Amino acid sequence: IDLLKEHQKDLKFLSEEEYWKLQIFFTNVIQALGEHLKLKQQVIATATVYFKRSYARYSLKSIDLVLMAPTCLFLASKLRNLENFPRMNHILECEFYLLQLMDCCLIVYHPYSPLLQHVQDVGQEDMLLPLAWRIVNDTYRMDLCLLYPLFMIALACLRVACVVQQKDARQWFAELPVDIEKILEIIRVILKLYEQWKNFDERKEMATILSKLPKPKPPPNSEGDHTVLMLN
């Protein structure tokens, strides 16, 4: 609920489309940096969830996104051999701020485990799992992980994979003891993501989108050198 409230504040200076593209861009940044550092996908996914938690209760104008993205990856991987990493001193300070924003809640669960179980139940694992897994990875470019149960996200991704691979699993889905409308709701968001992503030219658009972000200001009742250093 806090996320939706803060999202409305962000839409005062960004359009809905720009907000989506901002999420896509910074998730891509975390993904690319994680792959460069040869980190496992679940570590990269954890960093992405940290990133989303960082603005779940505050507007984007309260967060230095350019600094927060690598800080989330740093915290998720606990890499301590990055002395030459750009802005390393700031990242170390930002880590304290990130922990404060998340109330030191570092535990993150992902849709991968329920996805594996569901794919095994449906069958044709070799055909469905790789595609469904990639779709799960793509969902981290949205706020779905903060808004829906993980098993529902897994089911939605599996449903999309079944349609793409022309696997008729309608009966299997119909027998599930879940709210199918919620699953369809998630699927609509996933399809919207792909539509936005397809029409997104990062090189041409990101400079303009980033220029619309107000200079970050400390959130209310926030004090301390760590916050000031991060936001300056």
PDB file of C-alpha atoms in Angstrom:
ATOM      1  CA  ILE A   1       0.000   0.000   0.000  1.00  0.00           C
ATOM      2  CA  ASP A   2       2.889   2.350   0.800  1.00  0.00           C
ATOM      3  CA  LEU A   3       4.337   1.567  -2.615  1.00  0.00           C
ATOM      4  CA  LEU A   4       1.153   2.570  -4.431  1.00  0.00           C
ATOM      5  CA  LYS A   5       0.933   5.777  -2.389  1.00  0.00           C
ATOM      6  CA  GLU A   6       4.523   6.755  -3.172  1.00  0.00           C
ATOM      7  CA  HIS A   7       4.015   5.759  -6.795  1.00  0.00           C
ATOM      8  CA  GLN A   8       1.354   8.437  -7.100  1.00  0.00           C
ATOM      9  CA  LYS A   9       3.878  11.013  -5.908  1.00  0.00           C
ATOM     10  CA  ASP A  10       6.331   9.868  -8.580  1.00  0.00           C
ATOM     11  CA  LEU A  11       3.679  10.281 -11.280  1.00  0.00           C
ATOM     12  CA  LYS A  12       3.670  14.018 -10.565  1.00  0.00           C
ATOM     13  CA  PHE A  13       6.963  14.336 -12.441  1.00  0.00           C
ATOM     14  CA  LEU A  14       7.033  11.117 -14.500  1.00  0.00           C
ATOM     15  CA  SER A  15       4.449   9.609 -16.803  1.00  0.00           C
ATOM     16  CA  GLU A  16       3.327   6.026 -16.187  1.00  0.00           C
ATOM     17  CA  GLU A  17       5.350   4.934 -19.211  1.00  0.00           C
ATOM     18  CA  GLU A  18       8.462   6.740 -17.977  1.00  0.00           C
ATOM     19  CA  TYR A  19       8.063   5.129 -14.555  1.00  0.00           C
ATOM     20  CA  TRP A  20       8.007   1.696 -16.172  1.00  0.00           C
ATOM     21  CA  LYS A  21      11.038   2.503 -18.294  1.00  0.00           C
ATOM     22  CA  LEU A  22      12.910   3.756 -15.244  1.00  0.00           C
ATOM     23  CA  GLN A  23      12.313   0.398 -13.553  1.00  0.00           C
ATOM     24  CA  ILE A  24      13.399  -1.500 -16.654  1.00  0.00           C
ATOM     25  CA  PHE A  25      16.551   0.571 -16.959  1.00  0.00           C
ATOM     26  CA  PHE A  26      17.779   0.192 -13.377  1.00  0.00           C
ATOM     27  CA  THR A  27      16.947  -3.509 -13.302  1.00  0.00           C
ATOM     28  CA  ASN A  28      19.003  -3.844 -16.479  1.00  0.00           C
ATOM     29  CA  VAL A  29      21.839  -1.979 -14.769  1.00  0.00           C
ATOM     30  CA  ILE A  30      21.794  -4.360 -11.800  1.00  0.00           C
ATOM     31  CA  GLN A  31      21.540  -7.368 -14.130  1.00  0.00           C
ATOM     32  CA  ALA A  32      24.438  -6.254 -16.332  1.00  0.00           C
ATOM     33  CA  LEU A  33      26.665  -5.406 -13.372  1.00  0.00           C
ATOM     34  CA  GLY A  34      25.836  -8.710 -11.685  1.00  0.00           C
ATOM     35  CA  GLU A  35      26.650 -10.663 -14.820  1.00  0.00           C
ATOM     36  CA  HIS A  36      29.911  -8.723 -15.195  1.00  0.00           C
ATOM     37  CA  LEU A  37      30.836  -9.749 -11.650  1.00  0.00           C
ATOM     38  CA  LYS A  38      29.796 -13.355 -12.459  1.00  0.00           C
ATOM     39  CA  LEU A  39      27.163 -13.460  -9.718  1.00  0.00           C
ATOM     40  CA  LYS A  40      24.412 -16.074  -9.604  1.00  0.00           C
ATOM     41  CA  GLN A  41      21.000 -15.062 -10.921  1.00  0.00           C
ATOM     42  CA  GLN A  42      19.339 -15.400  -7.525  1.00  0.00           C
ATOM     43  CA  VAL A  43      21.878 -12.975  -6.039  1.00  0.00           C
ATOM     44  CA  ILE A  44      21.067 -10.502  -8.822  1.00  0.00           C
ATOM     45  CA  ALA A  45      17.348 -11.035  -8.182  1.00  0.00           C
ATOM     46  CA  THR A  46      17.869 -10.394  -4.461  1.00  0.00           C
ATOM     47  CA  ALA A  47      19.680  -7.148  -5.253  1.00  0.00           C
ATOM     48  CA  THR A  48      16.772  -6.111  -7.459  1.00  0.00           C
ATOM     49  CA  VAL A  49      14.286  -6.758  -4.644  1.00  0.00           C
ATOM     50  CA  TYR A  50      16.463  -4.681  -2.301  1.00  0.00           C
ATOM     51  CA  PHE A  51      16.366  -1.897  -4.878  1.00  0.00           C
ATOM     52  CA  LYS A  52      12.580  -2.018  -5.017  1.00  0.00           C
ATOM     53  CA  ARG A  53      12.276  -2.141  -1.236  1.00  0.00           C
ATOM     54  CA  SER A  54      14.411   0.998  -1.054  1.00  0.00           C
ATOM     55  CA  TYR A  55      11.664   3.091  -2.660  1.00  0.00           C
ATOM     56  CA  ALA A  56       8.648   1.110  -1.430  1.00  0.00           C
ATOM     57  CA  ARG A  57       7.966   3.640   1.344  1.00  0.00           C
ATOM     58  CA  TYR A  58       9.546   6.741  -0.156  1.00  0.00           C
ATOM     59  CA  SER A  59       9.172   8.615  -3.418  1.00  0.00           C
ATOM     60  CA  LEU A  60      11.906   8.190  -6.025  1.00  0.00           C
ATOM     61  CA  LYS A  61      12.906  11.802  -5.379  1.00  0.00           C
ATOM     62  CA  SER A  62      14.099  10.675  -1.922  1.00  0.00           C
ATOM     63  CA  ILE A  63      16.489   8.094  -3.380  1.00  0.00           C
ATOM     64  CA  ASP A  64      19.694   8.485  -5.374  1.00  0.00           C
ATOM     65  CA  LEU A  65      18.878   5.657  -7.788  1.00  0.00           C
ATOM     66  CA  VAL A  66      22.220   5.792  -9.572  1.00  0.00           C
ATOM     67  CA  LEU A  67      23.994   5.066  -6.286  1.00  0.00           C
ATOM     68  CA  MET A  68      21.335   2.778  -4.826  1.00  0.00           C
ATOM     69  CA  ALA A  69      21.466   0.242  -7.694  1.00  0.00           C
ATOM     70  CA  PRO A  70      25.117  -0.852  -7.192  1.00  0.00           C
ATOM     71  CA  THR A  71      24.702  -0.596  -3.416  1.00  0.00           C
ATOM     72  CA  CYS A  72      21.884  -3.165  -3.538  1.00  0.00           C
ATOM     73  CA  LEU A  73      24.086  -5.525  -5.543  1.00  0.00           C
ATOM     74  CA  PHE A  74      26.943  -4.962  -3.127  1.00  0.00           C
ATOM     75  CA  LEU A  75      24.753  -5.811  -0.137  1.00  0.00           C
ATOM     76  CA  ALA A  76      23.134  -8.844  -1.804  1.00  0.00           C
ATOM     77  CA  SER A  77      26.462 -10.350  -2.831  1.00  0.00           C
ATOM     78  CA  LYS A  78      28.458  -9.129   0.184  1.00  0.00           C
ATOM     79  CA  LEU A  79      31.415  -8.579  -2.103  1.00  0.00           C
ATOM     80  CA  ARG A  80      34.264  -7.044  -0.183  1.00  0.00           C
ATOM     81  CA  ASN A  81      36.910  -6.985  -2.906  1.00  0.00           C
ATOM     82  CA  LEU A  82      35.629  -3.981  -4.841  1.00  0.00           C
ATOM     83  CA  GLU A  83      38.157  -1.383  -3.744  1.00  0.00           C
ATOM     84  CA  ASN A  84      38.350  -0.067  -7.311  1.00  0.00           C
ATOM     85  CA  PHE A  85      34.607  -0.022  -7.795  1.00  0.00           C
ATOM     86  CA  PRO A  86      33.299   3.444  -8.827  1.00  0.00           C
ATOM     87  CA  ARG A  87      32.072   5.541  -5.868  1.00  0.00           C
ATOM     88  CA  MET A  88      33.006   2.749  -3.462  1.00  0.00           C
ATOM     89  CA  ASN A  89      33.171   5.067  -0.462  1.00  0.00           C
ATOM     90  CA  HIS A  90      29.684   6.341  -1.208  1.00  0.00           C
ATOM     91  CA  ILE A  91      28.396   2.790  -1.657  1.00  0.00           C
ATOM     92  CA  LEU A  92      29.680   1.805   1.771  1.00  0.00           C
ATOM     93  CA  GLU A  93      27.867   4.765   3.302  1.00  0.00           C
ATOM     94  CA  CYS A  94      24.743   4.149   1.234  1.00  0.00           C
ATOM     95  CA  GLU A  95      24.642   0.577   2.538  1.00  0.00           C
ATOM     96  CA  PHE A  96      23.756   1.874   6.011  1.00  0.00           C
ATOM     97  CA  TYR A  97      20.954   3.963   4.531  1.00  0.00           C
ATOM     98  CA  LEU A  98      19.638   0.996   2.538  1.00  0.00           C
ATOM     99  CA  LEU A  99      19.578  -1.176   5.658  1.00  0.00           C
ATOM    100  CA  GLN A 100      17.621   1.557   7.425  1.00  0.00           C
ATOM    101  CA  LEU A 101      15.088   1.773   4.597  1.00  0.00           C
ATOM    102  CA  MET A 102      14.536  -1.994   4.705  1.00  0.00           C
ATOM    103  CA  ASP A 103      14.466  -2.171   8.520  1.00  0.00           C
ATOM    104  CA  CYS A 104      17.454  -4.531   8.234  1.00  0.00           C
ATOM    105  CA  CYS A 105      15.184  -7.145   6.626  1.00  0.00           C
ATOM    106  CA  LEU A 106      17.600  -8.915   4.281  1.00  0.00           C
ATOM    107  CA  ILE A 107      15.678 -12.156   3.772  1.00  0.00           C
ATOM    108  CA  VAL A 108      14.265 -12.442   0.267  1.00  0.00           C
ATOM    109  CA  TYR A 109      12.265 -15.283  -1.256  1.00  0.00           C
ATOM    110  CA  HIS A 110      11.916 -15.748  -5.001  1.00  0.00           C
ATOM    111  CA  PRO A 111       9.409 -17.402  -7.363  1.00  0.00           C
ATOM    112  CA  TYR A 112      12.027 -19.887  -8.619  1.00  0.00           C
ATOM    113  CA  SER A 113      11.264 -22.680  -6.117  1.00  0.00           C
ATOM    114  CA  PRO A 114       7.479 -22.678  -6.617  1.00  0.00           C
ATOM    115  CA  LEU A 115       8.081 -22.444 -10.369  1.00  0.00           C
ATOM    116  CA  LEU A 116      10.158 -25.629 -10.314  1.00  0.00           C
ATOM    117  CA  GLN A 117       7.425 -27.451  -8.410  1.00  0.00           C
ATOM    118  CA  HIS A 118       4.652 -26.278 -10.733  1.00  0.00           C
ATOM    119  CA  VAL A 119       6.578 -27.142 -13.900  1.00  0.00           C
ATOM    120  CA  GLN A 120       7.179 -30.655 -12.612  1.00  0.00           C
ATOM    121  CA  ASP A 121       3.449 -31.026 -11.968  1.00  0.00           C
ATOM    122  CA  VAL A 122       2.498 -29.788 -15.427  1.00  0.00           C
ATOM    123  CA  GLY A 123       5.075 -31.922 -17.207  1.00  0.00           C
ATOM    124  CA  GLN A 124       7.265 -31.228 -20.259  1.00  0.00           C
ATOM    125  CA  GLU A 125       9.831 -29.644 -17.981  1.00  0.00           C
ATOM    126  CA  ASP A 126      12.511 -29.404 -20.679  1.00  0.00           C
ATOM    127  CA  MET A 127      10.191 -27.370 -22.880  1.00  0.00           C
ATOM    128  CA  LEU A 128       8.604 -25.089 -20.297  1.00  0.00           C
ATOM    129  CA  LEU A 129      11.170 -24.447 -17.578  1.00  0.00           C
ATOM    130  CA  PRO A 130      13.780 -22.415 -19.515  1.00  0.00           C
ATOM    131  CA  LEU A 131      11.172 -20.012 -20.899  1.00  0.00           C
ATOM    132  CA  ALA A 132       9.190 -19.719 -17.639  1.00  0.00           C
ATOM    133  CA  TRP A 133      12.455 -19.087 -15.762  1.00  0.00           C
ATOM    134  CA  ARG A 134      13.354 -16.240 -18.120  1.00  0.00           C
ATOM    135  CA  ILE A 135       9.903 -14.735 -17.688  1.00  0.00           C
ATOM    136  CA  VAL A 136      10.361 -14.841 -13.902  1.00  0.00           C
ATOM    137  CA  ASN A 137      13.661 -12.992 -14.369  1.00  0.00           C
ATOM    138  CA  ASP A 138      11.838 -10.392 -16.454  1.00  0.00           C
ATOM    139  CA  THR A 139       9.203  -9.800 -13.745  1.00  0.00           C
ATOM    140  CA  TYR A 140      11.883  -8.179 -11.591  1.00  0.00           C
ATOM    141  CA  ARG A 141      11.667  -5.208 -13.949  1.00  0.00           C
ATOM    142  CA  MET A 142       8.335  -4.406 -12.287  1.00  0.00           C
ATOM    143  CA  ASP A 143       7.062  -4.168  -8.721  1.00  0.00           C
ATOM    144  CA  LEU A 144       5.243  -7.510  -8.888  1.00  0.00           C
ATOM    145  CA  CYS A 145       7.486  -9.067  -6.220  1.00  0.00           C
ATOM    146  CA  LEU A 146       6.259  -6.428  -3.750  1.00  0.00           C
ATOM    147  CA  LEU A 147       2.584  -6.740  -4.649  1.00  0.00           C
ATOM    148  CA  TYR A 148       1.751 -10.416  -5.193  1.00  0.00           C
ATOM    149  CA  PRO A 149       2.509 -13.777  -3.547  1.00  0.00           C
ATOM    150  CA  LEU A 150       5.495 -15.470  -5.146  1.00  0.00           C
ATOM    151  CA  PHE A 151       3.619 -18.652  -6.039  1.00  0.00           C
ATOM    152  CA  MET A 152       1.139 -16.571  -8.018  1.00  0.00           C
ATOM    153  CA  ILE A 153       3.945 -14.878  -9.938  1.00  0.00           C
ATOM    154  CA  ALA A 154       5.394 -18.316 -10.694  1.00  0.00           C
ATOM    155  CA  LEU A 155       2.021 -19.576 -11.926  1.00  0.00           C
ATOM    156  CA  ALA A 156       1.517 -16.512 -14.115  1.00  0.00           C
ATOM    157  CA  CYS A 157       4.943 -16.973 -15.697  1.00  0.00           C
ATOM    158  CA  LEU A 158       4.249 -20.645 -16.269  1.00  0.00           C
ATOM    159  CA  ARG A 159       0.921 -19.825 -17.879  1.00  0.00           C
ATOM    160  CA  VAL A 160       2.599 -17.416 -20.305  1.00  0.00           C
ATOM    161  CA  ALA A 161       5.235 -20.050 -21.118  1.00  0.00           C
ATOM    162  CA  CYS A 162       2.515 -22.635 -21.789  1.00  0.00           C
ATOM    163  CA  VAL A 163       0.773 -20.298 -24.232  1.00  0.00           C
ATOM    164  CA  VAL A 164       4.015 -19.444 -26.049  1.00  0.00           C
ATOM    165  CA  GLN A 165       5.013 -23.113 -26.275  1.00  0.00           C
ATOM    166  CA  GLN A 166       1.456 -24.133 -27.213  1.00  0.00           C
ATOM    167  CA  LYS A 167       1.201 -26.452 -24.236  1.00  0.00           C
ATOM    168  CA  ASP A 168      -2.463 -26.995 -23.350  1.00  0.00           C
ATOM    169  CA  ALA A 169      -2.513 -26.788 -19.547  1.00  0.00           C
ATOM    170  CA  ARG A 170      -5.936 -25.183 -19.149  1.00  0.00           C
ATOM    171  CA  GLN A 171      -7.336 -28.111 -17.213  1.00  0.00           C
ATOM    172  CA  TRP A 172      -4.352 -28.142 -14.853  1.00  0.00           C
ATOM    173  CA  PHE A 173      -4.755 -24.430 -14.142  1.00  0.00           C
ATOM    174  CA  ALA A 174      -8.530 -24.758 -13.729  1.00  0.00           C
ATOM    175  CA  GLU A 175      -8.050 -27.293 -10.949  1.00  0.00           C
ATOM    176  CA  LEU A 176      -5.669 -25.113  -8.938  1.00  0.00           C
ATOM    177  CA  PRO A 177      -7.009 -23.834  -5.584  1.00  0.00           C
ATOM    178  CA  VAL A 178      -5.998 -20.262  -6.392  1.00  0.00           C
ATOM    179  CA  ASP A 179      -7.640 -17.018  -7.452  1.00  0.00           C
ATOM    180  CA  ILE A 180      -7.355 -17.302 -11.233  1.00  0.00           C
ATOM    181  CA  GLU A 181      -8.331 -13.642 -11.637  1.00  0.00           C
ATOM    182  CA  LYS A 182      -5.199 -12.672  -9.700  1.00  0.00           C
ATOM    183  CA  ILE A 183      -3.096 -14.855 -11.987  1.00  0.00           C
ATOM    184  CA  LEU A 184      -4.638 -13.201 -15.033  1.00  0.00           C
ATOM    185  CA  GLU A 185      -4.014  -9.796 -13.463  1.00  0.00           C
ATOM    186  CA  ILE A 186      -0.313 -10.609 -13.138  1.00  0.00           C
ATOM    187  CA  ILE A 187      -0.222 -11.911 -16.716  1.00  0.00           C
ATOM    188  CA  ARG A 188      -1.657  -8.612 -17.972  1.00  0.00           C
ATOM    189  CA  VAL A 189       1.109  -6.731 -16.172  1.00  0.00           C
ATOM    190  CA  ILE A 190       3.751  -9.041 -17.669  1.00  0.00           C
ATOM    191  CA  LEU A 191       2.372  -8.489 -21.170  1.00  0.00           C
ATOM    192  CA  LYS A 192       2.347  -4.739 -20.562  1.00  0.00           C
ATOM    193  CA  LEU A 193       6.003  -4.958 -19.512  1.00  0.00           C
ATOM    194  CA  TYR A 194       6.970  -6.617 -22.791  1.00  0.00           C
ATOM    195  CA  GLU A 195       5.062  -3.987 -24.747  1.00  0.00           C
ATOM    196  CA  GLN A 196       6.842  -1.149 -22.898  1.00  0.00           C
ATOM    197  CA  TRP A 197      10.199  -2.892 -23.159  1.00  0.00           C
ATOM    198  CA  LYS A 198       9.845  -3.482 -26.893  1.00  0.00           C
ATOM    199  CA  ASN A 199       9.355   0.243 -27.499  1.00  0.00           C
ATOM    200  CA  PHE A 200      12.111   1.383 -25.135  1.00  0.00           C
ATOM    201  CA  ASP A 201      15.332   2.835 -26.539  1.00  0.00           C
ATOM    202  CA  GLU A 202      17.554   3.337 -23.468  1.00  0.00           C
ATOM    203  CA  ARG A 203      20.206   5.374 -25.251  1.00  0.00           C
ATOM    204  CA  LYS A 204      17.718   7.848 -26.638  1.00  0.00           C
ATOM    205  CA  GLU A 205      15.265   8.079 -23.762  1.00  0.00           C
ATOM    206  CA  MET A 206      17.021   7.618 -20.417  1.00  0.00           C
ATOM    207  CA  ALA A 207      18.805  10.967 -20.291  1.00  0.00           C
ATOM    208  CA  THR A 208      15.474  12.778 -20.630  1.00  0.00           C
ATOM    209  CA  ILE A 209      13.733  10.546 -18.074  1.00  0.00           C
ATOM    210  CA  LEU A 210      16.536  10.926 -15.516  1.00  0.00           C
ATOM    211  CA  SER A 211      16.524  14.692 -16.003  1.00  0.00           C
ATOM    212  CA  LYS A 212      12.913  14.762 -14.793  1.00  0.00           C
ATOM    213  CA  LEU A 213      13.805  13.219 -11.435  1.00  0.00           C
ATOM    214  CA  PRO A 214      14.030  15.893  -8.721  1.00  0.00           C
ATOM    215  CA  LYS A 215      17.274  16.102  -6.815  1.00  0.00           C
ATOM    216  CA  PRO A 216      16.969  13.632  -3.919  1.00  0.00           C
ATOM    217  CA  LYS A 217      16.089  15.042  -0.524  1.00  0.00           C
ATOM    218  CA  PRO A 218      16.308  13.248   2.839  1.00  0.00           C
ATOM    219  CA  PRO A 219      12.998  11.604   3.826  1.00  0.00           C
ATOM    220  CA  PRO A 220      11.061  13.096   6.773  1.00  0.00           C
ATOM    221  CA  ASN A 221      12.538  12.529  10.236  1.00  0.00           C
ATOM    222  CA  SER A 222      15.729  11.169   8.679  1.00  0.00           C
ATOM    223  CA  GLU A 223      18.945  12.313  10.265  1.00  0.00           C
ATOM    224  CA  GLY A 224      22.557  11.271  10.245  1.00  0.00           C
ATOM    225  CA  ASP A 225      25.701  11.628   8.175  1.00  0.00           C
ATOM    226  CA  HIS A 226      25.041   8.405   6.254  1.00  0.00           C
ATOM    227  CA  THR A 227      21.834   9.769   4.735  1.00  0.00           C
ATOM    228  CA  VAL A 228      23.320  13.160   3.914  1.00  0.00           C
ATOM    229  CA  LEU A 229      26.391  11.624   2.320  1.00  0.00           C
ATOM    230  CA  MET A 230      24.281   9.317   0.196  1.00  0.00           C
ATOM    231  CA  LEU A 231      21.989  12.025  -1.051  1.00  0.00           C
ATOM    232  CA  ASN A 232      24.532  14.730  -1.790  1.00  0.00           C
TER     233      ASN A 232
END
